CSV table of C-alpha atoms and ligand atoms in Angstrom, one decimal:
chain,number,residue,atom,x,y,z
A,418,MET,CA,-24.7,1.5,19.9
A,419,ILE,CA,-22.5,4.5,19.2
A,420,GLU,CA,-22.0,6.9,22.1
A,421,ILE,CA,-20.4,10.2,21.5
A,422,LYS,CA,-19.6,12.0,24.8
A,423,ASN,CA,-18.5,15.5,24.9
A,424,VAL,CA,-16.1,15.2,22.0
A,425,ASN,CA,-13.8,18.1,21.2
A,426,LYS,CA,-11.3,18.2,18.4
A,427,TRP,CA,-8.8,20.7,17.2
A,428,PHE,CA,-6.7,21.0,14.0
A,429,GLY,CA,-3.8,22.9,15.5
A,430,GLU,CA,-5.4,26.1,16.9
A,431,PHE,CA,-8.6,25.6,15.1
A,432,GLN,CA,-11.4,23.9,16.9
A,433,VAL,CA,-13.4,21.7,14.5
A,434,LEU,CA,-15.7,20.0,17.0
A,435,THR,CA,-17.0,21.4,20.2
A,436,ASP,CA,-18.8,19.4,22.9
A,437,ILE,CA,-20.4,16.9,20.6
A,438,ASN,CA,-22.9,14.6,22.4
A,439,GLU,CA,-25.0,12.0,20.5
A,440,THR,CA,-26.2,8.5,20.9
A,441,ILE,CA,-27.1,6.3,18.0
A,442,GLU,CA,-29.0,3.2,18.9
A,443,ARG,CA,-29.0,0.0,16.9
A,444,GLY,CA,-31.4,0.2,14.0
A,445,GLN,CA,-31.6,4.0,14.0
A,446,THR,CA,-31.0,6.3,11.1
A,447,VAL,CA,-29.5,9.6,12.0
A,448,VAL,CA,-29.2,12.4,9.4
A,449,ILE,CA,-26.5,15.1,9.9
A,450,CYS,CA,-26.8,18.3,8.0
A,451,GLY,CA,-25.2,21.7,8.2
A,452,PRO,CA,-23.2,24.3,6.1
A,453,SER,CA,-19.9,23.5,4.5
A,454,GLY,CA,-17.0,23.4,6.9
A,455,SER,CA,-19.2,22.8,10.0
A,456,GLY,CA,-17.3,19.6,10.8
A,457,LYS,CA,-19.7,16.9,9.5
A,458,SER,CA,-17.0,14.9,7.7
A,459,THR,CA,-14.6,15.3,10.6
A,460,LEU,CA,-17.2,13.8,13.0
A,461,LEU,CA,-17.7,10.8,10.8
A,462,ARG,CA,-13.9,10.3,10.5
A,463,CYS,CA,-13.6,10.4,14.2
A,464,ILE,CA,-16.2,7.8,14.7
A,465,ASN,CA,-14.3,5.1,12.8
A,466,GLY,CA,-11.0,6.2,14.1
A,467,LEU,CA,-9.6,7.8,11.0
A,468,GLU,CA,-9.0,11.0,13.0
A,469,PRO,CA,-8.0,11.4,16.6
A,470,TYR,CA,-9.9,13.6,19.0
A,471,GLN,CA,-8.4,15.4,22.0
A,472,LYS,CA,-11.2,15.5,24.5
A,473,GLY,CA,-14.3,13.4,25.4
A,474,GLN,CA,-15.0,9.9,24.3
A,475,ILE,CA,-16.5,7.8,21.5
A,476,LEU,CA,-17.7,4.4,22.4
A,477,VAL,CA,-18.7,1.8,19.7
A,478,ASP,CA,-20.6,-1.1,21.4
A,479,GLY,CA,-19.0,0.0,24.6
A,480,VAL,CA,-15.4,0.0,23.2
A,481,SER,CA,-13.6,3.3,23.6
A,482,LEU,CA,-11.8,4.6,20.4
A,483,SER,CA,-9.3,6.5,22.4
A,484,ASP,CA,-8.3,3.5,24.5
A,485,PRO,CA,-4.8,2.6,23.2
A,486,LYS,CA,-5.7,-1.0,23.6
A,487,THR,CA,-8.5,-0.8,21.1
A,488,ASN,CA,-7.7,-2.4,17.7
A,489,LEU,CA,-9.0,0.3,15.3
A,490,TYR,CA,-8.6,-2.0,12.3
A,491,LYS,CA,-10.9,-4.6,13.9
A,492,LEU,CA,-13.3,-1.9,14.9
A,493,ARG,CA,-13.5,-0.5,11.4
A,494,GLU,CA,-14.7,-3.9,10.1
A,495,ASN,CA,-18.0,-3.1,11.8
A,496,ILE,CA,-18.4,0.4,10.4
A,497,GLY,CA,-18.8,0.8,6.7
A,498,MET,CA,-18.2,4.2,5.1
A,499,VAL,CA,-19.3,5.7,1.8
A,500,PHE,CA,-17.8,8.8,0.4
A,501,GLN,CA,-18.9,11.7,-1.7
A,502,ARG,CA,-16.5,10.9,-4.5
A,503,PHE,CA,-17.1,7.1,-4.3
A,504,GLU,CA,-13.3,6.3,-3.9
A,505,LEU,CA,-13.5,3.0,-5.7
A,506,TYR,CA,-10.1,1.3,-6.3
A,507,PRO,CA,-9.5,2.4,-9.9
A,508,HIS,CA,-7.3,-0.5,-10.9
A,509,MET,CA,-9.9,-3.1,-9.9
A,510,THR,CA,-13.2,-4.2,-11.4
A,511,ALA,CA,-16.4,-3.7,-9.5
A,512,LEU,CA,-16.3,-7.3,-8.3
A,513,GLN,CA,-12.7,-7.0,-7.2
A,514,ASN,CA,-13.5,-3.9,-5.3
A,515,ILE,CA,-16.1,-5.8,-3.4
A,516,THR,CA,-14.2,-9.0,-2.8
A,517,LEU,CA,-10.9,-7.5,-1.7
A,518,ALA,CA,-11.6,-6.9,2.0
A,519,PRO,CA,-13.6,-10.1,2.6
A,520,MET,CA,-10.7,-12.0,1.1
A,521,LYS,CA,-7.8,-10.2,2.8
A,522,VAL,CA,-9.4,-9.3,6.1
A,523,ARG,CA,-11.9,-12.0,6.7
A,524,LYS,CA,-9.8,-14.6,4.7
A,525,LEU,CA,-12.9,-15.7,2.8
A,526,SER,CA,-12.2,-18.1,-0.2
A,527,LYS,CA,-12.3,-16.5,-3.6
A,528,ASP,CA,-15.4,-18.4,-4.5
A,529,LYS,CA,-17.3,-17.5,-1.4
A,530,ALA,CA,-16.3,-13.8,-1.7
A,531,ARG,CA,-17.4,-13.7,-5.4
A,532,LYS,CA,-20.7,-15.4,-4.6
A,533,LYS,CA,-21.4,-12.8,-1.9
A,534,ALA,CA,-20.3,-9.9,-4.1
A,535,MET,CA,-22.6,-11.0,-6.8
A,536,GLU,CA,-25.5,-11.1,-4.4
A,537,LEU,CA,-24.6,-7.6,-3.2
A,538,LEU,CA,-24.4,-6.3,-6.8
A,539,GLN,CA,-27.8,-7.9,-7.4
A,540,ARG,CA,-29.1,-6.1,-4.4
A,541,VAL,CA,-27.9,-2.7,-5.5
A,542,GLY,CA,-29.3,-3.4,-9.0
A,543,ILE,CA,-26.1,-3.7,-11.2
A,544,PRO,CA,-25.2,-7.4,-11.4
A,545,ASP,CA,-24.3,-6.9,-15.1
A,546,LYS,CA,-21.5,-4.5,-14.1
A,547,ALA,CA,-19.4,-7.0,-12.1
A,548,ASP,CA,-16.5,-6.9,-14.5
A,549,SER,CA,-16.6,-3.2,-15.3
A,550,TYR,CA,-13.9,-0.9,-14.1
A,551,PRO,CA,-14.9,2.2,-12.2
A,552,ALA,CA,-14.0,4.5,-15.0
A,553,ASN,CA,-16.6,2.8,-17.2
A,554,LEU,CA,-19.4,3.2,-14.7
A,555,SER,CA,-21.7,6.2,-14.2
A,556,GLY,CA,-21.5,8.1,-10.9
A,557,GLY,CA,-24.6,6.4,-9.6
A,558,GLN,CA,-23.3,3.0,-10.5
A,559,GLN,CA,-20.0,3.7,-8.9
A,560,GLN,CA,-21.7,4.8,-5.7
A,561,ARG,CA,-23.7,1.7,-5.6
A,562,VAL,CA,-20.6,-0.5,-6.0
A,563,ALA,CA,-19.1,1.5,-3.1
A,564,ILE,CA,-22.1,0.7,-0.9
A,565,ALA,CA,-21.8,-2.9,-1.9
A,566,ARG,CA,-18.1,-2.9,-1.1
A,567,SER,CA,-18.9,-1.6,2.4
A,568,LEU,CA,-21.8,-4.1,2.9
A,569,ALA,CA,-19.5,-7.0,2.0
A,570,MET,CA,-17.9,-6.7,5.4
A,571,GLU,CA,-21.3,-7.2,7.0
A,572,PRO,CA,-20.9,-4.0,9.1
A,573,LYS,CA,-23.2,-3.2,12.0
A,574,TYR,CA,-23.1,0.4,11.1
A,575,MET,CA,-23.0,2.4,7.9
A,576,MET,CA,-21.8,6.0,7.6
A,577,PHE,CA,-22.5,8.1,4.4
A,578,ASP,CA,-20.7,11.3,3.8
A,579,GLU,CA,-22.8,13.3,1.2
A,580,PRO,CA,-23.2,10.2,-0.9
A,581,THR,CA,-25.3,11.9,-3.6
A,582,SER,CA,-23.9,15.4,-3.8
A,583,ALA,CA,-21.4,14.5,-6.6
A,584,LEU,CA,-24.2,12.9,-8.7
A,585,ASP,CA,-26.3,14.1,-11.6
A,586,PRO,CA,-29.9,14.6,-10.5
A,587,GLU,CA,-31.1,11.6,-12.5
A,588,MET,CA,-28.8,9.3,-10.6
A,589,ILE,CA,-29.5,10.5,-7.1
A,590,LYS,CA,-32.6,8.4,-6.8
A,591,GLU,CA,-31.0,5.1,-7.6
A,592,VAL,CA,-28.5,5.6,-4.8
A,593,LEU,CA,-31.1,6.9,-2.3
A,594,ASP,CA,-33.3,3.9,-3.0
A,595,VAL,CA,-30.5,1.6,-2.0
A,596,MET,CA,-30.0,3.6,1.2
A,597,ILE,CA,-33.7,3.7,2.0
A,598,ASP,CA,-33.9,-0.1,1.6
A,599,LEU,CA,-30.9,-0.5,3.9
A,600,ALA,CA,-32.5,1.7,6.6
A,601,LYS,CA,-35.8,-0.2,6.4
A,602,GLU,CA,-34.0,-3.5,6.7
A,603,GLY,CA,-32.8,-2.3,10.1
A,604,MET,CA,-29.2,-1.1,9.3
A,605,THR,CA,-27.9,1.5,11.8
A,606,MET,CA,-27.0,4.5,9.7
A,607,LEU,CA,-25.3,7.8,10.1
A,608,CYS,CA,-25.8,10.0,7.0
A,609,VAL,CA,-24.5,13.4,6.1
A,610,THR,CA,-26.9,14.5,3.5
A,611,HIS,CA,-29.2,17.3,2.5
A,612,GLU,CA,-31.7,15.1,0.8
A,613,MET,CA,-35.0,16.0,2.4
A,614,GLY,CA,-36.9,13.2,0.8
A,615,PHE,CA,-34.5,10.7,2.3
A,616,ALA,CA,-34.7,12.3,5.7
A,617,ARG,CA,-38.5,12.3,5.7
A,618,GLU,CA,-38.7,8.7,4.7
A,619,VAL,CA,-36.2,7.1,7.1
A,620,ALA,CA,-34.6,9.5,9.6
A,621,ASP,CA,-35.3,8.9,13.2
A,622,GLU,CA,-33.3,12.0,14.1
A,623,ILE,CA,-31.9,15.0,12.3
A,624,ILE,CA,-28.8,16.8,13.7
A,625,PHE,CA,-28.0,20.3,12.5
A,626,MET,CA,-24.3,21.3,12.9
A,627,ASP,CA,-22.7,24.7,12.6
A,628,PHE,CA,-19.2,25.8,13.4
A,629,GLY,CA,-18.4,22.4,14.9
A,630,LYS,CA,-21.3,22.3,17.3
A,631,ILE,CA,-24.6,20.5,17.2
A,632,VAL,CA,-27.0,23.5,17.2
A,633,GLU,CA,-30.3,21.7,16.8
A,634,ARG,CA,-31.7,18.2,16.8
A,635,GLY,CA,-35.2,16.9,16.1
A,636,THR,CA,-37.4,14.7,14.0
A,637,TYR,CA,-38.1,15.4,10.3
A,638,GLU,CA,-41.3,17.3,11.2
A,639,GLY,CA,-39.6,19.1,14.1
A,640,PHE,CA,-36.5,20.2,12.2
A,641,PHE,CA,-37.4,20.8,8.6
A,642,LYS,CA,-40.9,22.1,9.3
A,643,ASN,CA,-40.2,24.1,12.5
A,644,PRO,CA,-36.5,24.9,12.9
A,645,LYS,CA,-35.8,26.9,16.1
A,646,SER,CA,-32.5,28.5,15.6
A,647,GLU,CA,-31.9,31.4,13.2
A,648,ARG,CA,-28.9,29.5,11.7
A,649,ALA,CA,-31.0,26.5,10.9
A,650,LYS,CA,-33.7,28.6,9.3
A,651,GLU,CA,-31.2,30.4,7.2
A,652,PHE,CA,-29.6,27.1,6.2
A,653,LEU,CA,-32.9,25.5,5.2
A,654,LYS,CA,-33.8,28.5,3.1
A,655,GLN,CA,-30.6,27.9,1.1
A,656,ILE,CA,-31.0,24.2,0.5
A,657,LEU,CA,-34.7,24.2,-0.3
B,1352,MET,CA,28.2,0.4,-46.1
B,1353,PHE,CA,28.8,-0.6,-42.5
B,1354,ASP,CA,32.3,-2.0,-43.2
B,1355,ALA,CA,34.1,-0.1,-40.4
B,1356,VAL,CA,31.3,-1.1,-37.9
B,1357,ALA,CA,31.6,-4.8,-39.1
B,1358,ARG,CA,35.4,-4.8,-38.6
B,1359,ASN,CA,35.1,-3.6,-35.0
B,1360,ILE,CA,31.8,-5.0,-34.0
B,1361,THR,CA,33.0,-7.0,-31.0
B,1362,PHE,CA,34.8,-4.0,-29.5
B,1363,LEU,CA,31.8,-1.7,-30.2
B,1364,LEU,CA,29.2,-4.1,-28.7
B,1365,GLY,CA,31.5,-4.5,-25.7
B,1366,GLY,CA,31.1,-0.8,-25.2
B,1367,PHE,CA,27.3,-1.2,-25.6
B,1368,VAL,CA,27.3,-3.8,-22.9
B,1369,VAL,CA,29.0,-1.3,-20.6
B,1370,THR,CA,26.4,1.2,-21.5
B,1371,LEU,CA,23.6,-1.3,-20.6
B,1372,GLN,CA,25.3,-2.2,-17.3
B,1373,LEU,CA,25.7,1.5,-16.4
B,1374,THR,CA,22.0,2.1,-17.2
B,1375,PHE,CA,21.0,-0.9,-15.2
B,1376,PHE,CA,22.8,0.1,-12.0
B,1377,ALA,CA,21.9,3.8,-12.5
B,1378,LEU,CA,18.2,2.9,-12.8
B,1379,ALA,CA,18.2,0.3,-9.9
B,1380,GLY,CA,19.9,2.8,-7.6
B,1381,GLY,CA,18.2,5.9,-8.9
B,1382,ILE,CA,14.7,4.5,-8.6
B,1383,ALA,CA,15.3,3.0,-5.2
B,1384,LEU,CA,16.8,6.2,-3.8
B,1385,GLY,CA,14.2,8.2,-5.7
B,1386,ALA,CA,11.4,6.3,-3.9
B,1387,LEU,CA,12.9,7.5,-0.6
B,1388,VAL,CA,13.6,11.0,-1.9
B,1389,GLY,CA,9.9,11.2,-2.9
B,1390,LEU,CA,8.9,10.3,0.7
B,1391,GLY,CA,11.3,12.9,2.1
B,1392,ARG,CA,9.7,15.5,-0.2
B,1393,ILE,CA,6.3,14.9,1.3
B,1394,SER,CA,7.5,14.6,4.8
B,1395,LYS,CA,6.0,16.9,7.4
B,1396,ASN,CA,9.2,16.7,9.5
B,1397,LYS,CA,11.3,19.7,8.5
B,1398,TRP,CA,14.5,17.9,9.5
B,1399,ILE,CA,13.8,15.4,6.7
B,1400,PHE,CA,12.0,17.7,4.3
B,1401,GLN,CA,14.5,20.6,4.2
B,1402,PRO,CA,17.8,18.6,3.6
B,1403,VAL,CA,16.1,16.4,0.9
B,1404,THR,CA,14.6,19.5,-0.8
B,1405,LEU,CA,18.0,21.2,-0.7
B,1406,TYR,CA,19.6,18.1,-2.3
B,1407,VAL,CA,17.0,17.9,-5.0
B,1408,ASN,CA,17.1,21.6,-5.9
B,1409,PHE,CA,20.9,21.7,-5.9
B,1410,ILE,CA,21.4,18.7,-8.1
B,1411,ARG,CA,18.6,19.6,-10.5
B,1412,ASN,CA,20.2,22.9,-11.2
B,1413,MET,CA,23.5,21.2,-12.0
B,1414,PRO,CA,24.5,19.9,-15.4
B,1415,LEU,CA,25.0,16.1,-15.2
B,1416,ILE,CA,28.4,16.3,-16.8
B,1417,LEU,CA,29.6,18.5,-13.8
B,1418,VAL,CA,28.3,16.0,-11.3
B,1419,ILE,CA,30.2,13.2,-13.0
B,1420,PHE,CA,33.4,15.2,-13.3
B,1421,TRP,CA,33.2,16.6,-9.8
B,1422,PHE,CA,32.5,13.3,-8.2
B,1423,TYR,CA,35.3,11.6,-10.1
B,1424,PHE,CA,37.9,14.2,-9.1
B,1425,VAL,CA,36.8,15.0,-5.6
B,1426,MET,CA,36.1,11.5,-4.4
B,1427,PRO,CA,39.7,10.3,-4.5
B,1428,ILE,CA,40.6,13.3,-2.2
B,1429,ILE,CA,38.0,12.2,0.3
B,1430,ALA,CA,38.5,8.5,-0.1
B,1431,GLY,CA,42.3,8.8,-0.3
B,1432,ARG,CA,42.5,6.6,-3.4
B,1433,PRO,CA,41.3,6.8,-6.9
B,1434,LEU,CA,37.8,5.3,-7.6
B,1435,ASN,CA,37.3,3.1,-10.6
B,1436,PRO,CA,35.6,5.0,-13.3
B,1437,PHE,CA,32.7,2.6,-13.6
B,1438,LEU,CA,31.8,2.8,-9.9
B,1439,SER,CA,32.3,6.5,-9.9
B,1440,ALA,CA,30.0,6.9,-12.9
B,1441,VAL,CA,27.3,4.7,-11.3
B,1442,ILE,CA,27.3,6.6,-8.1
B,1443,SER,CA,27.1,10.0,-9.9
B,1444,PHE,CA,24.2,8.7,-12.0
B,1445,ILE,CA,22.4,7.5,-8.9
B,1446,ILE,CA,22.8,10.8,-7.1
B,1447,PHE,CA,21.7,12.7,-10.2
B,1448,GLU,CA,18.8,10.5,-11.4
B,1449,ALA,CA,17.4,10.0,-7.9
B,1450,THR,CA,16.4,13.7,-7.8
B,1451,TYR,CA,14.4,13.3,-11.0
B,1452,PHE,CA,12.9,9.9,-10.0
B,1453,GLY,CA,12.2,11.5,-6.6
B,1454,GLU,CA,9.9,14.1,-8.1
B,1455,ILE,CA,8.1,11.4,-10.1
B,1456,PHE,CA,7.5,9.5,-6.8
B,1457,ARG,CA,6.5,12.6,-5.0
B,1458,ALA,CA,3.8,13.3,-7.6
B,1459,GLY,CA,2.8,9.6,-7.5
B,1460,TYR,CA,2.4,9.6,-3.7
B,1461,GLN,CA,0.5,12.9,-3.8
B,1462,SER,CA,-1.9,11.6,-6.4
B,1463,ILE,CA,-3.5,9.3,-3.9
B,1464,SER,CA,-6.4,11.1,-2.2
B,1465,LYS,CA,-6.9,10.9,1.6
B,1466,ASP,CA,-10.4,9.5,1.0
B,1467,LEU,CA,-9.1,6.6,-1.1
B,1468,THR,CA,-6.9,5.6,1.8
B,1469,SER,CA,-9.8,6.1,4.2
B,1470,ALA,CA,-12.1,4.0,2.0
B,1471,ALA,CA,-9.7,1.1,2.2
B,1472,TYR,CA,-9.2,1.5,6.0
B,1473,SER,CA,-12.9,1.6,6.6
B,1474,THR,CA,-13.2,-1.9,5.2
B,1475,GLY,CA,-11.0,-3.0,8.0
B,1476,MET,CA,-7.8,-3.3,6.0
B,1477,THR,CA,-4.5,-2.7,7.8
B,1478,TYR,CA,-1.9,-0.1,6.7
B,1479,ILE,CA,0.2,-2.8,5.1
B,1480,GLN,CA,-2.7,-4.3,3.3
B,1481,THR,CA,-3.9,-0.9,2.1
B,1482,ALA,CA,-0.4,0.0,0.9
B,1483,ARG,CA,0.1,-3.3,-0.8
B,1484,TYR,CA,-3.2,-3.7,-2.6
B,1485,ILE,CA,-4.3,-0.1,-3.2
B,1486,LEU,CA,-1.7,2.7,-2.6
B,1487,ILE,CA,1.4,1.1,-4.3
B,1488,PRO,CA,-0.5,-0.4,-7.3
B,1489,VAL,CA,-2.4,2.8,-8.0
B,1490,ALA,CA,0.5,5.1,-7.5
B,1491,PHE,CA,2.8,2.8,-9.6
B,1492,ARG,CA,0.3,2.7,-12.5
B,1493,ARG,CA,0.1,6.5,-12.5
B,1494,MET,CA,3.9,6.8,-12.4
B,1495,LEU,CA,4.8,4.1,-14.9
B,1496,PRO,CA,4.8,6.3,-18.0
B,1497,SER,CA,7.0,9.0,-16.4
B,1498,LEU,CA,9.3,6.3,-14.9
B,1499,ILE,CA,9.8,4.8,-18.3
B,1500,THR,CA,10.4,8.2,-19.9
B,1501,GLN,CA,13.0,9.1,-17.2
B,1502,SER,CA,14.6,5.7,-17.7
B,1503,ILE,CA,15.0,6.5,-21.4
B,1504,VAL,CA,16.7,9.8,-20.5
B,1505,THR,CA,19.0,7.9,-18.1
B,1506,PHE,CA,19.9,5.5,-20.8
B,1507,GLN,CA,20.9,8.4,-23.1
B,1508,ASP,CA,22.7,10.2,-20.3
B,1509,THR,CA,25.1,7.4,-19.7
B,1510,SER,CA,27.1,8.4,-22.7
B,1511,LEU,CA,28.3,11.4,-20.7
B,1512,ALA,CA,30.4,8.9,-18.7
B,1513,PHE,CA,33.0,9.2,-21.5
B,1514,VAL,CA,34.3,12.4,-19.8
B,1515,ILE,CA,36.0,10.3,-17.1
B,1516,GLY,CA,37.4,7.9,-19.6
B,1517,LEU,CA,34.8,5.1,-19.2
B,1518,GLN,CA,34.8,2.9,-22.3
B,1519,GLU,CA,31.1,2.8,-22.9
B,1520,PHE,CA,29.4,2.7,-26.3
B,1521,VAL,CA,30.1,6.3,-27.5
B,1522,ARG,CA,33.6,6.4,-26.1
B,1523,ARG,CA,34.6,3.1,-27.9
B,1524,THR,CA,33.0,4.4,-31.1
B,1525,SER,CA,35.2,7.5,-31.0
B,1526,ILE,CA,38.2,5.3,-30.3
B,1527,VAL,CA,37.4,3.2,-33.4
B,1528,ASP,CA,36.7,6.4,-35.4
B,1529,ASN,CA,40.2,7.7,-34.6
B,1530,LEU,CA,41.7,4.6,-36.3
B,1531,GLU,CA,39.1,4.2,-39.1
B,1532,VAL,CA,38.1,7.8,-39.7
B,1533,ARG,CA,34.5,6.8,-40.7
B,1534,SER,CA,32.6,9.2,-38.4
B,1535,ILE,CA,29.3,9.2,-40.3
B,1536,GLN,CA,29.0,5.5,-40.5
B,1537,LEU,CA,30.2,4.8,-37.0
B,1538,PHE,CA,28.2,7.4,-35.2
B,1539,GLY,CA,25.3,6.6,-37.5
B,1540,PHE,CA,25.4,3.1,-36.1
B,1541,VAL,CA,25.4,4.4,-32.5
B,1542,ALA,CA,22.4,6.6,-33.3
B,1543,ILE,CA,20.5,3.7,-34.8
B,1544,ILE,CA,21.0,1.5,-31.8
B,1545,PHE,CA,20.1,4.3,-29.4
B,1546,PHE,CA,17.0,5.1,-31.5
B,1547,ILE,CA,15.8,1.6,-31.6
B,1548,PHE,CA,16.0,1.1,-27.8
B,1549,CYS,CA,14.5,4.5,-27.0
B,1550,PHE,CA,11.7,4.1,-29.6
B,1551,ILE,CA,10.6,0.8,-28.2
B,1552,ALA,CA,10.7,2.1,-24.7
B,1553,SER,CA,8.7,5.2,-25.6
B,1554,LYS,CA,6.1,2.9,-27.3
B,1555,ILE,CA,5.8,0.9,-24.1
B,1556,SER,CA,5.4,4.1,-22.1
B,1557,ARG,CA,2.7,5.3,-24.4
B,1558,HIS,CA,0.9,1.9,-24.1
B,1559,PHE,CA,0.8,2.3,-20.3
B,1560,GLU,CA,-0.3,5.9,-20.6
B,1561,GLU,CA,-3.2,4.9,-22.8
B,1562,LYS,CA,-4.1,2.1,-20.4
B,1563,GLY,CA,-4.0,4.4,-17.4
B,1564,ARG,CA,-6.2,6.9,-19.2
B,1565,LYS,CA,-8.8,4.2,-20.0
B,1566,LEU,CA,-9.0,3.4,-16.3
B,1567,GLY,CA,-9.4,7.1,-15.6
B,1568,MET,CA,-6.2,7.0,-13.5
B,1569,ILE,CA,-4.1,9.6,-15.3
C,1822,ATP,N1,-6.7,17.9,8.0
C,1822,ATP,C1,-7.2,19.1,8.3
C,1822,ATP,N2,-6.3,20.0,8.8
C,1822,ATP,C2,-6.8,21.3,9.1
C,1822,ATP,N3,-8.1,21.7,9.0
C,1822,ATP,C3,-9.0,20.8,8.5
C,1822,ATP,C4,-8.6,19.4,8.2
C,1822,ATP,N4,-9.7,18.8,7.7
C,1822,ATP,C5,-10.7,19.6,7.8
C,1822,ATP,N5,-10.3,20.8,8.3
C,1822,ATP,C6,-11.1,22.0,8.6
C,1822,ATP,O1,-12.1,21.6,9.5
C,1822,ATP,C7,-13.4,22.2,9.2
C,1822,ATP,C8,-14.4,21.2,9.1
C,1822,ATP,O2,-14.1,20.3,8.0
C,1822,ATP,P1,-15.1,19.2,7.5
C,1822,ATP,O3,-14.6,18.6,6.3
C,1822,ATP,O4,-15.4,18.3,8.6
C,1822,ATP,O5,-16.5,20.0,7.2
C,1822,ATP,P2,-17.8,19.5,6.5
C,1822,ATP,O6,-18.9,19.9,7.4
C,1822,ATP,O7,-17.7,18.1,6.1
C,1822,ATP,O8,-17.9,20.4,5.2
C,1822,ATP,P3,-18.3,20.0,3.7
C,1822,ATP,O9,-19.8,20.2,3.7
C,1822,ATP,O10,-17.7,21.1,2.9
C,1822,ATP,O11,-17.9,18.7,3.4
C,1822,ATP,C9,-13.2,23.0,7.9
C,1822,ATP,O12,-13.0,24.3,8.2
C,1822,ATP,C10,-11.9,22.4,7.3
C,1822,ATP,O13,-11.2,23.4,6.6
C,1823,MG,MG1,-17.6,17.0,4.3
């Protein structure tokens, strides 16, 4: 369970996050949406300890991130993250991208790590691309390798930061399908995305952020069909 | 055709060995110091950033020959005794080349996106692991062509050490020329040797550039 309690964060004078409260139960899929600059990426970065916050608390399975005794490296093993621009290691093949952390962090043998990586590539539908370098893969394929790379650490949570917004339309589906399967298998997910179809199919809750605040929350029906705030209505008009 | 060269080959090649030694120490020191200068140039601490930037801008607006001269004539006043020309030349080259290598390192460090680092962290890797397996190899591959190019420049620059009387390749050639009076032949020989070395190095640089481009890294 991820508990976010009254979190506030500033970049210098500028307040990026204001009084964020949210609880994500195991097995849930939460979708975060909102205009550019509203603090969505910053919130995700705070949750796996990539950014500090100045007020409030974030607890992952009861462990506080701001506690100086918390080992953030250890904690991040449990939280996978997928980025808009894939961020694959460009000097490694797809397979090497996936096996690196299991081998170096979990100390898995090369054979075991490879075997597992091949299973994951199978699962995301590109076992034939194991030996390709990222530069020779399409965007959709790169993003699926990135998902496999995260899954190789067997995380309890997965976070996605606009995973399909850098993709050509014909590749969006192949990535969303992988994400939908994951959600249905019971993965706990936190996804920044504006993909309505995805939200409809798997989101337990949708959060709408604006200017660093959670302005509205609800189910797919509640939020997309009947937004309450003016800002949400405006925003939905733009993305639909 | 190369009779004058043949008659003095040991003396000339001895000079070339000095040139190679000079290049070696200038590169080892220049690249090591350059890696630190690059870090200083991206530092958010102004007590580090400003002095390093001042040093880089000052030296880069200075002809190398002046740095060599100045160092050779001023150091004895500070140190209280004359420095040997080889050591003096090596130190001047390190001070000079480190500013150029520093800018290459700065660009290399800055070419790594914040999200690439975050991606590595989010798989549970530590700072050391991330630096070792991702940041350094990626930055290094991006920088390699420029590092090689700057190394070629350093190699060529070492001939300027003749101004403080160091008997490197060009200096020795001109000594031979004073006796033999065969300028075209002798300096032609020097040119050929320099050309061969630089040509090979630039081919290597090109090779890494192509490779980097294929991986979409440059
Ligand atoms: N390191 C930083 N220093 C200062 N300001 C920052 C920093 N990172 C982000 N910001 C600012 O914080 C705000 C929120 O940024 P964030 O990236 O979280 O927004 P976002 O909702 O993810 O937007 P987008 O949809 O464009 O990705 C923006 O105004 C941004 O300019
Ligand atoms: Mg963002």
